[in-house]
XYZ file of C-alpha atoms in Angstrom:
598
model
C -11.451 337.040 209.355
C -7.900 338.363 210.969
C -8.580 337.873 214.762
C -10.842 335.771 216.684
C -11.275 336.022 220.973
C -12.107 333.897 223.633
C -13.335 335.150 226.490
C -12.410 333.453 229.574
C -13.721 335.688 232.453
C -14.899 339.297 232.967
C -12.326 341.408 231.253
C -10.413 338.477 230.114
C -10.735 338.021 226.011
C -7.544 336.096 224.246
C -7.245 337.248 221.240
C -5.788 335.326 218.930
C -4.706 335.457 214.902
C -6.305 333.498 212.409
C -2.773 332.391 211.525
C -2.130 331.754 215.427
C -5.159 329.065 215.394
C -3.736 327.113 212.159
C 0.068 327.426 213.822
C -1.854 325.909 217.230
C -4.253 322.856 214.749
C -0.907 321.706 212.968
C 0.940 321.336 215.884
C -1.338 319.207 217.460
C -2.233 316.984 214.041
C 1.698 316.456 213.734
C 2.227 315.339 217.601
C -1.297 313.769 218.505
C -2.601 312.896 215.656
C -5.674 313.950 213.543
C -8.033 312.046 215.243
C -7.086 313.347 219.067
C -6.939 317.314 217.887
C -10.433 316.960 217.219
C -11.477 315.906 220.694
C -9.047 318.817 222.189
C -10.331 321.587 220.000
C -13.883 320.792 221.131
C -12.649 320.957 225.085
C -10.262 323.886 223.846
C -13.107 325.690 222.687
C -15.955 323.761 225.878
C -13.567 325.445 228.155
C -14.023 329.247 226.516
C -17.543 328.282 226.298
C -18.119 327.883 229.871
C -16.283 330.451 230.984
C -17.818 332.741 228.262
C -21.524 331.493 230.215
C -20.284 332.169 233.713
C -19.300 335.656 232.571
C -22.101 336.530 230.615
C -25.003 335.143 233.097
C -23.632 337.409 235.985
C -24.145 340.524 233.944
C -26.676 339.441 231.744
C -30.122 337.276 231.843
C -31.448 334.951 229.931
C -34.689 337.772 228.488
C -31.960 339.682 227.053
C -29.933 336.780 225.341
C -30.178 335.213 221.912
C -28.721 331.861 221.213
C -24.908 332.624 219.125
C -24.922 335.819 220.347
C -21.438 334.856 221.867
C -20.214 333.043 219.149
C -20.644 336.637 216.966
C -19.725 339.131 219.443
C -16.107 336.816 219.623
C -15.835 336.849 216.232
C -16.108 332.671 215.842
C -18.909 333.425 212.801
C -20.588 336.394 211.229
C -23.882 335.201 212.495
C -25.939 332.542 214.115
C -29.438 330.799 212.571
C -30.868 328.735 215.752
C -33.837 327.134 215.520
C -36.133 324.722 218.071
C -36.448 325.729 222.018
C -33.921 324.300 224.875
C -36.946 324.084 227.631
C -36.123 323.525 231.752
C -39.288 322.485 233.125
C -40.287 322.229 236.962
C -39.062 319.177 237.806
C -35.559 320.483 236.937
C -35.387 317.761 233.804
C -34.375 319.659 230.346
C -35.230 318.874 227.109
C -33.956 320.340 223.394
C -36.963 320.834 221.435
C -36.251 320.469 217.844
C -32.698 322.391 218.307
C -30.524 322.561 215.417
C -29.484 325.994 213.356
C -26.231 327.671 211.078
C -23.140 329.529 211.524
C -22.618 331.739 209.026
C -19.139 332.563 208.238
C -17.096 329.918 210.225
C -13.590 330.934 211.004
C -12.836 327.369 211.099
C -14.386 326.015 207.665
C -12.809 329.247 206.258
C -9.054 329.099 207.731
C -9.248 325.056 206.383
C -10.430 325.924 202.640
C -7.886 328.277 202.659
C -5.039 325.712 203.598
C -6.328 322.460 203.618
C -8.519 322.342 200.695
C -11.761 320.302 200.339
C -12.651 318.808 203.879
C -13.725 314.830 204.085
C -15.272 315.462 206.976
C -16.963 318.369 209.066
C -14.079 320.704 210.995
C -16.133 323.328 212.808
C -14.873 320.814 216.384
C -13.541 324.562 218.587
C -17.526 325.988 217.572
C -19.119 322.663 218.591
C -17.085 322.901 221.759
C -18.061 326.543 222.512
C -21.715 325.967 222.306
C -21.740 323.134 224.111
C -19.675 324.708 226.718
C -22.413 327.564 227.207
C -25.119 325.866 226.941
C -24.235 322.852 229.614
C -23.209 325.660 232.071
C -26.063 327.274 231.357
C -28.641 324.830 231.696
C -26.619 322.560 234.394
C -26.671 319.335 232.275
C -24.139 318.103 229.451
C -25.525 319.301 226.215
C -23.400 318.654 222.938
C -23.408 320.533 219.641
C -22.619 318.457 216.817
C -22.072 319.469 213.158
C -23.962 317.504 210.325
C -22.892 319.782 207.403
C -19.987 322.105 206.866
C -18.660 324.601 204.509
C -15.387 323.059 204.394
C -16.298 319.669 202.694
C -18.642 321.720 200.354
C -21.890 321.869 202.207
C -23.727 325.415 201.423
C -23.904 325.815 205.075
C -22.515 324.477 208.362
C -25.363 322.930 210.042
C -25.513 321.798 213.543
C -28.021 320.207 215.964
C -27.960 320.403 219.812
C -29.225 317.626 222.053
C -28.774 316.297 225.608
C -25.217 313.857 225.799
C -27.566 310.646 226.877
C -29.752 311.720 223.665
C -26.860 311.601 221.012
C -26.033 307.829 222.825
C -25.936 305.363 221.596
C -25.800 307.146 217.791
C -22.368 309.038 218.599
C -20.613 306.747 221.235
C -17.437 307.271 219.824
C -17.422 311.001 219.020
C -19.139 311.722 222.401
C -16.201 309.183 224.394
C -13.878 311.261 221.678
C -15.069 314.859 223.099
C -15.829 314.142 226.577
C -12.834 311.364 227.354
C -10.244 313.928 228.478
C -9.391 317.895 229.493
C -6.862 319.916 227.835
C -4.596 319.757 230.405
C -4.251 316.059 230.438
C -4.113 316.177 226.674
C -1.032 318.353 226.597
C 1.035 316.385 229.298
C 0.264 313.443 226.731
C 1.692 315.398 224.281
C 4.571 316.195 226.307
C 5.068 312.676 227.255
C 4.502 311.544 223.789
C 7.570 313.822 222.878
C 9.697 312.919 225.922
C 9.116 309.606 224.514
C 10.337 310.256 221.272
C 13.157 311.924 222.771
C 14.471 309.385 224.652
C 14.048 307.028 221.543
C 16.153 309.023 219.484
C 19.053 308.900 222.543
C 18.428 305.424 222.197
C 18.831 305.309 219.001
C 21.516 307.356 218.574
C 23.409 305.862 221.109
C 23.029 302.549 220.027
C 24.386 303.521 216.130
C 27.129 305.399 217.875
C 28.159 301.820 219.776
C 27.774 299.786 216.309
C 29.652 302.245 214.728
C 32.902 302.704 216.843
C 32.826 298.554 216.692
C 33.276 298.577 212.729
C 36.525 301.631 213.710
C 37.405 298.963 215.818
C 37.887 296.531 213.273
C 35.118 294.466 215.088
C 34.007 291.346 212.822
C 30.025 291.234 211.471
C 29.679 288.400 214.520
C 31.253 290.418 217.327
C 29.275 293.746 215.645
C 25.554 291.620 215.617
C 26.504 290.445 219.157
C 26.553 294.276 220.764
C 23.342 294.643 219.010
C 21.511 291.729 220.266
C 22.982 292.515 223.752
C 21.117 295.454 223.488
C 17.842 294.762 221.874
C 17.830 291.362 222.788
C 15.677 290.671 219.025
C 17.382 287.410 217.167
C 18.984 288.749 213.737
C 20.106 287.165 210.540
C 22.586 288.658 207.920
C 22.181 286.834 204.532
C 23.806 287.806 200.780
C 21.697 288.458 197.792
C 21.324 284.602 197.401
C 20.049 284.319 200.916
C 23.052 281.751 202.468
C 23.558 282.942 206.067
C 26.300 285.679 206.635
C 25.973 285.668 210.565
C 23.236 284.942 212.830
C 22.499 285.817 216.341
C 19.544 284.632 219.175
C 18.048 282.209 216.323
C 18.032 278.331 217.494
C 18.882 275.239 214.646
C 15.098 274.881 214.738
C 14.058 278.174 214.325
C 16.319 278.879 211.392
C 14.719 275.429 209.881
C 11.507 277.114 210.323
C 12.495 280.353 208.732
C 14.117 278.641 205.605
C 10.548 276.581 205.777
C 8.299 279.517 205.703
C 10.421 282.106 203.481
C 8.551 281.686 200.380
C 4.947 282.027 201.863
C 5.361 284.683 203.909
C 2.564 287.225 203.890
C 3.779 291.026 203.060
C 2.064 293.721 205.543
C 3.411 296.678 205.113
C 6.947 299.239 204.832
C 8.256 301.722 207.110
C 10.510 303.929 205.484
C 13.282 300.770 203.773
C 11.770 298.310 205.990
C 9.415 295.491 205.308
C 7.057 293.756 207.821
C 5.887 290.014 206.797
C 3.971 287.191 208.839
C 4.512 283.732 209.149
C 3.057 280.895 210.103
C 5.161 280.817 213.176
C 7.100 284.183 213.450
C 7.209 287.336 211.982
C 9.909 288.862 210.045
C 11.503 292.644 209.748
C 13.858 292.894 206.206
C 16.021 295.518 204.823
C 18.473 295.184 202.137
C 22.107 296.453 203.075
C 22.893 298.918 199.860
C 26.740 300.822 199.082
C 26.321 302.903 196.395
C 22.695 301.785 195.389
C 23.799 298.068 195.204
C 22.256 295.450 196.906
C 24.695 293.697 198.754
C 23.065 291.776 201.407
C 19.554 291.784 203.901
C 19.201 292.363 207.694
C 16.284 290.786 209.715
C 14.575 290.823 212.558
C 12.812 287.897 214.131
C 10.029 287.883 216.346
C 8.730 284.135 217.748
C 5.338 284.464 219.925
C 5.611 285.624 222.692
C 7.667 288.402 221.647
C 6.465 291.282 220.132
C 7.157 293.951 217.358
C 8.072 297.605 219.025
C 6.746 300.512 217.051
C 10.267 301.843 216.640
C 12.115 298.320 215.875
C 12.547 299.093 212.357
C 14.438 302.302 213.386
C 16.963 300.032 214.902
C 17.102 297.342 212.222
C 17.597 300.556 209.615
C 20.996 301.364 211.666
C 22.144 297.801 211.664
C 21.749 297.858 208.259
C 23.848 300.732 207.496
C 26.376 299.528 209.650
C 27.105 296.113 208.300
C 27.068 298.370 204.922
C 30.388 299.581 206.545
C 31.341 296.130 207.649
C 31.141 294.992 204.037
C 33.534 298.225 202.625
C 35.899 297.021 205.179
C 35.932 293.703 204.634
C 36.130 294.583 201.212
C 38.817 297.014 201.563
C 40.827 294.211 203.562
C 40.045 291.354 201.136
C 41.309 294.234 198.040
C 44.630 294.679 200.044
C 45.124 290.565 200.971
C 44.213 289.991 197.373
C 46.774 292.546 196.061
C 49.176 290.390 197.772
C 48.000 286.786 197.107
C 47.604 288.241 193.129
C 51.610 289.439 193.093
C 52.293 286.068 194.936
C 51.222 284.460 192.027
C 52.055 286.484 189.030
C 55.338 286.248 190.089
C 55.116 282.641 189.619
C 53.343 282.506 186.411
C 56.017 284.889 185.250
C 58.984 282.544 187.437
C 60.423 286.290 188.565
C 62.425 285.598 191.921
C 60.979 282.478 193.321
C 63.128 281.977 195.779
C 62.158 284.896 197.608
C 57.858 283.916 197.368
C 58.072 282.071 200.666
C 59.143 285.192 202.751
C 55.681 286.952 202.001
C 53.564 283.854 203.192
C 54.333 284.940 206.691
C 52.044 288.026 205.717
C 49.195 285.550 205.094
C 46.707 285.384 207.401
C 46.726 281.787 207.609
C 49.338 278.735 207.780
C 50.669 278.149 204.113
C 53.110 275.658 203.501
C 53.884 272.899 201.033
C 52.545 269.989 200.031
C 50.959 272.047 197.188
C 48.399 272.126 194.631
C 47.147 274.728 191.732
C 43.422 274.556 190.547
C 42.484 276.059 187.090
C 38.861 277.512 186.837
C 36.637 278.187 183.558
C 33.389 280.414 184.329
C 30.796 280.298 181.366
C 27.728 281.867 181.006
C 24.614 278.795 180.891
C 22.296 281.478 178.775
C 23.788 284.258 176.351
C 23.199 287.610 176.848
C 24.837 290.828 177.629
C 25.902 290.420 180.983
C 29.756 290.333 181.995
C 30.888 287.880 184.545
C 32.264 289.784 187.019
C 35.549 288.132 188.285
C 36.546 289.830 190.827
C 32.941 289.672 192.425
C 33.422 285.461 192.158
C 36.504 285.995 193.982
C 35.086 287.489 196.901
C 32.370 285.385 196.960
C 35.269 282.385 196.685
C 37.353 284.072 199.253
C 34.637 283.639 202.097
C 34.142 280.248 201.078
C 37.389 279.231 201.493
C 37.594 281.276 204.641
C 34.469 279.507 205.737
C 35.710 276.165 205.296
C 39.535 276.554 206.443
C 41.457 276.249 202.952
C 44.491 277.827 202.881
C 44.434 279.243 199.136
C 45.606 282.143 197.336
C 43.927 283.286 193.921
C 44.100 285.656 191.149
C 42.615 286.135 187.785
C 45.005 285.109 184.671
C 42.814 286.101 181.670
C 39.601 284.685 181.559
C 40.539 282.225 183.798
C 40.917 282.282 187.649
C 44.153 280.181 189.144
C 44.133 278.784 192.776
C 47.522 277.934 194.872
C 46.467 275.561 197.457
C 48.682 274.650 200.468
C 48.819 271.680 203.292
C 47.438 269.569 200.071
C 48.271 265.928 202.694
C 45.009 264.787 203.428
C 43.970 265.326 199.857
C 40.870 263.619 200.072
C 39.350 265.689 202.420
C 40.757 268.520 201.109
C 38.881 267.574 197.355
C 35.381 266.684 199.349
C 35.800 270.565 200.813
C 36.652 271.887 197.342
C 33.517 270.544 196.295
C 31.506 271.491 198.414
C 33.028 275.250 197.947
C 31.972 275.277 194.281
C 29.032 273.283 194.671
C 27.829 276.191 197.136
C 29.133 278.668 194.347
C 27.075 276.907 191.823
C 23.746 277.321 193.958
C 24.524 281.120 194.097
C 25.249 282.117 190.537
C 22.634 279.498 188.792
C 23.398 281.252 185.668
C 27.129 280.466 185.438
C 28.618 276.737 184.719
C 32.334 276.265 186.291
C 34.715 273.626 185.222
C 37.753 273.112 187.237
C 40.977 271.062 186.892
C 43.082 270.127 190.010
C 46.697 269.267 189.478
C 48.662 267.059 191.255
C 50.668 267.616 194.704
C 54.386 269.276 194.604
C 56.663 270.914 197.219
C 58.987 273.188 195.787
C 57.485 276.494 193.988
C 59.876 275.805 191.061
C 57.633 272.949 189.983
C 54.307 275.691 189.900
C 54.438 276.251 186.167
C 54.538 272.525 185.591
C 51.330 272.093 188.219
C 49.359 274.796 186.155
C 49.862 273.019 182.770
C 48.746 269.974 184.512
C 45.472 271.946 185.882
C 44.467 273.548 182.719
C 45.006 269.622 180.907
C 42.444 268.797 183.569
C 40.283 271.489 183.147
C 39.770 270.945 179.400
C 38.851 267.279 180.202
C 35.677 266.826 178.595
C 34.372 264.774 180.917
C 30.878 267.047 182.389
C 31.922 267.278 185.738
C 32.333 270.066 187.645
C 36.096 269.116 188.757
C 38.862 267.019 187.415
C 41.877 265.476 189.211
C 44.774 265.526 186.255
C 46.124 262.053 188.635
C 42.925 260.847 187.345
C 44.072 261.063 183.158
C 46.362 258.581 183.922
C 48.435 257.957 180.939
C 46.762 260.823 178.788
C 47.543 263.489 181.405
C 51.204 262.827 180.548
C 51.164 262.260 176.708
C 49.732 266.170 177.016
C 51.979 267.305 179.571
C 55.579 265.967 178.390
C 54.868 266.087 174.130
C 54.887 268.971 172.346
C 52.986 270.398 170.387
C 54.869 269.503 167.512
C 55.182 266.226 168.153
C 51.654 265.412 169.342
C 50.524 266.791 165.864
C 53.131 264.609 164.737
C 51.645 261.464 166.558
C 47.895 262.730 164.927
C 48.474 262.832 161.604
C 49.955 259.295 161.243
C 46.882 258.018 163.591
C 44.026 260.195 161.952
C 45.498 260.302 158.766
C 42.662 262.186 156.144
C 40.690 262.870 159.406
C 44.022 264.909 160.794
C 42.310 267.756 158.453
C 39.936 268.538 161.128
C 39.698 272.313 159.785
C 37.377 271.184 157.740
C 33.908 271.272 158.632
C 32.880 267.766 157.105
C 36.112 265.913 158.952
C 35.385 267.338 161.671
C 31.509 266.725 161.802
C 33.081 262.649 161.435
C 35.929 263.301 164.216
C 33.230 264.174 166.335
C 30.796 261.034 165.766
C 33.891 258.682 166.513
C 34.819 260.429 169.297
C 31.273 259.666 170.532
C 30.912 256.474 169.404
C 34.366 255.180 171.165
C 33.332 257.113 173.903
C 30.083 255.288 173.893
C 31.872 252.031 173.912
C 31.116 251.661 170.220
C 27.323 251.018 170.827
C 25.165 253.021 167.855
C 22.086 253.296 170.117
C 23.853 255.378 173.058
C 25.826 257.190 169.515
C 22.549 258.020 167.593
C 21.036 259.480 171.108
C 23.698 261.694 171.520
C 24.458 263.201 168.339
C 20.330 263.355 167.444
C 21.290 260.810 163.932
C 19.576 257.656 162.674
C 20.546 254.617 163.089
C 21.513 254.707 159.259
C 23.355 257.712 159.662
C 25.176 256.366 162.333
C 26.468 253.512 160.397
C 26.501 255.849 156.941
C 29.077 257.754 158.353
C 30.883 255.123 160.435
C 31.605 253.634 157.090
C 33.200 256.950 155.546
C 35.626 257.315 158.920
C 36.735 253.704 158.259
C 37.520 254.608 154.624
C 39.511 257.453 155.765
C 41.568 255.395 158.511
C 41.979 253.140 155.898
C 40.821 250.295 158.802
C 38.377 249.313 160.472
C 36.743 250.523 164.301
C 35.742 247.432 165.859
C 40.198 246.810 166.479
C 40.036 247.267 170.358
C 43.487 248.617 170.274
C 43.597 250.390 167.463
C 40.603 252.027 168.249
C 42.006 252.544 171.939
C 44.778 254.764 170.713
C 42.690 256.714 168.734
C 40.535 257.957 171.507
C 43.827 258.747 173.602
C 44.859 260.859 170.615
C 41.784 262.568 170.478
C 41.681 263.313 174.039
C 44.732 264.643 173.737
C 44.027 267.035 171.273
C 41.551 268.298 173.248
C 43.129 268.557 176.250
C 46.157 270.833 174.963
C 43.328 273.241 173.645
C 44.245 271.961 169.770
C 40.523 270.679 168.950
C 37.139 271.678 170.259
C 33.633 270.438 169.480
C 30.848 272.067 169.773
């Protein structure tokens, strides 16, 4: 079947291609909807249908008509199987007699196995509409056609029965509200202000990227850039990292974000929209998209919603462009921390390498805050808590440090030396609030990379940048301090802090050998093994119970091997201050990197 008409008056056919109808049915399933093309296609065709009745009766009468001769001679089916009687008696009242029949050869079922494939549902809606058309304007009183079986979903036959509107109620309600709840004329200015709609959304939309957009050009901050969005959406927003600490906030109250911190881990998922994620609370609801640069996660926006505002249809449209701005937000504050860093990393290679000092202090000015003596260098150890392949990324933990100590107004420049990463601290006077802040910087640190343990040793203040190589031997003494805690003050090693500092190598191997004597030869794996259970044991206050907890050993093994070490000191452990300097030279083994336990 090429062609099909519709006759809409004497002399009046439109005829129009197979091809033409299917163009016409996917428009309207991609702008209305499924569901509404139904309901036009059966007033599309209701409309032909009466006007194909008005024609016909004013040439024609009823003796001379068969039922579907109309649909055939249009060339809607090849033929028409009606059964039953449609009866008008006397009093003017109509009734459909056992009315139901075929159409043989339905364009429709035929044009949608061709394209669609197998139907879920009957599709014959323009045929329905025809013949109900005709036969309402025909008999004066609404009469619907309605398919039961159809080629289309595999049926042998598409089957219809006919009955009076009020006798389909209440049955059909919703297809009859469906097919009788509009025109086509009405229908299309829907579509046409469903499409205006979506036209102004995507100004909107547009317009509002564009404004986000020339703000990051602008060199706008993530605050000032989540400010132009809320002025224009007026939906609260939060920007949080990977580890979910807040970036930047906007139209959330201290109680709300208590709430939201509350509820994050039973929030119920609903559904996505393209990268966005809808959840439920118990006293919000939440939109989420992760910020990505080159397929990395580095960061999630959100929407908010607390009652009674509501989710829009298009929200997530808008959250989707906030996203991929602050994407560009991050590159450039990435791009300015790489060139700051650059800086702050020469700064201090040129000190570790003493290459013209005296000229350091005319690049602080380029800073972007106040740096100025007193001074103070910190010495950081990262170590992995669990083994495996992974590579700690050091310049990632400096960024992460770098808004940290932007967050919390400490003037500090840092770079990686080896495996380490060295800190230059200025304005060191009020140092105890400057340690309290320093802790809680790395204790904040800690909570975002769980897996990594950091040790840090602080050294003590200075003013002049020639004394810098001195103040990062003094750090790294601290940092090898064996002490478990996450930072060490070298002020706080007293007396051993400067046996390591001011001795030599030389001469604290010197010092060792005539304290430790046979134990000196800690190479070995069995002096060692007894190096390391006095070491515990002094540090345990020579007290065997605390000793045998630690090092996982009997009581008798304790005291087993207590008695070799004395043998090999050639005296004995319980001298308080004999025993006293052998823990200090111990300690300061340690602390120059000379001796490790495991």
């Amino acid at each position: 079947m090429s062609n099909i008409s519709f006759d809409t008056g004497e002399a009046k056919n439109i005829l129009m291609s197979a091809n033409a109808f299917l163009t016409l049915k996917n428009n309207l399933v991609n702008n209305i909807g499924s569901y509404k093309t139904k309901g036009f296609l059966f007033r599309f065709g209701k409309e032909f249908g009466m006007e194909a009745a008005k024609n016909y009766l004013q040439n024609k009468t009823r003796k001379n008509k068969t039922f579907g001769e109309g649909h055939a001679r249009l060339g809607h089916v090849k033929d028409v199987i009606f059964m039953g009687e449609i009866v008008k008696h006397p009093d003017g009242s109509i009734e459909c007699i056992d009315t139901w029949g075929k159409w043989v050869e339905s364009f429709e079922a035929e044009l949608h196995d061709q394209n669609y494939g197998l139907a879920t549902e009957c599709v014959c809606h323009t045929l329905c509409g025809f013949a109900s058309g005709a036969l309402s304007y025909e008999f004066g009183e609404s009469i619907i056609a309605i398919e039961t079986k159809c080629v289309a979903k595999g049926d042998p036959c598409c089957e219809f029965e006919i009955r009076l509107e009020k006798d389909w109620l209440p049955a059909k309600q919703e297809l009859i509200n469906l097919y009788q709840s509009d025109n086509i004329l009405s229908e299309l200015e829907m579509t046409y202000d469903t499409l205006l709609h979506h036209k102004h959304m995507l100004e909107k939309i547009s317009t509002f990227h564009s404004q986000l957009t020339q703000n990051v050009t602008e060199k706008h901050s993530m605050d000032e850039i989540l400010q132009t969005a809320y002025e224009l959406l007026y939906i609260p927003m939060l920007i949080e990292d990977i580890h979910g600490h807040q970036l930047s906030q906007i139209g959330l109250t201290e109680q709300q974000l208590v709430s939201i911190k509350k509820e994050q881990k039973n929030l119920n998922y609903l559904e996505k929209k393209h990268a966005v994620s809808y959840y439920a609370g118990r006293s919000h609801f939440k939109l989420v998209t992760p910020v990505l640069i080159n397929k990395k996660h580095y960061a999630t926006c959100s929407f908010f919603y607390f009652s009674p505002q509501k989710i829009e249809n298009n929200d997530f449209l808008f959250l989707e462009r906030i996203s991929n701005v602050m994407a560009l937000c991050i590159l450039y504050e990435e791009a300015q921390f790489e060139e700051q860093q650059r800086m702050r990393s020469s700064i201090l290679d040129r000190l570790i390498h003493n290459q013209n000092i005296k000229d350091i202090e005319s690049y602080f000015k380029f800073l972007p805050f106040k740096f100025e003596p007193p001074f103070s260098t910190a010495v950081i150890h990262i170590q992995k808590l669990k083994s495996n392949n992974e590579i700690i990324d050091l310049h990632d933990q400096l960024i992460q440090m770098s808004r940290l100590f932007k967050k919390w107004e400490l003037p500090s420049i840092f770079a990686v030396v080896g495996e380490e990463i060295v800190l230059l601290n200025a304005q060191f006077n009020d140092k105890q609030a400057f340690m309290k802040k320093f802790n809680k910087i790395f204790q904040e640190i800690e909570k975002q990379n769980v897996n990594y343990n950091y040790v840090l040793g602080m050294s003590g203040a200075f003013t002049e940048l020639k004394d810098f190589e001195k103040s990062i031997k003094e750090a790294r003494v601290a940092q090898r301090f064996p002490n478990k805690k996450l930072m060490t003050d070298y002020e706080d090693l007293g007396m051993l802090g400067d046996i390591v500092t001011n001795m030599s190598l030389e001469q604290l191997h010197e010092m060792a050998k005539k304290t430790l004597k046979d134990l000196y030869h800690f190479h070995d794996p069995r002096k060692r093994e007894l190096l390391h259970t006095l070491y515990v044991y002094l540090l345990n206050g020579q007290r065997l119970k605390e000793t045998m907890e630690e090092l996982s050993l009997s009581i008798g093994g304790i005291q087993y091997r207590i008695k070799q070490i004395e043998e090999l000191l050639q005296f004995t452990v319980k001298n308080a201050s004999t025993t006293a300097y052998i823990l200090l030279v111990i300690q300061a083994l340690i602390l120059s990197g000379e001796l490790q336990f495991d």
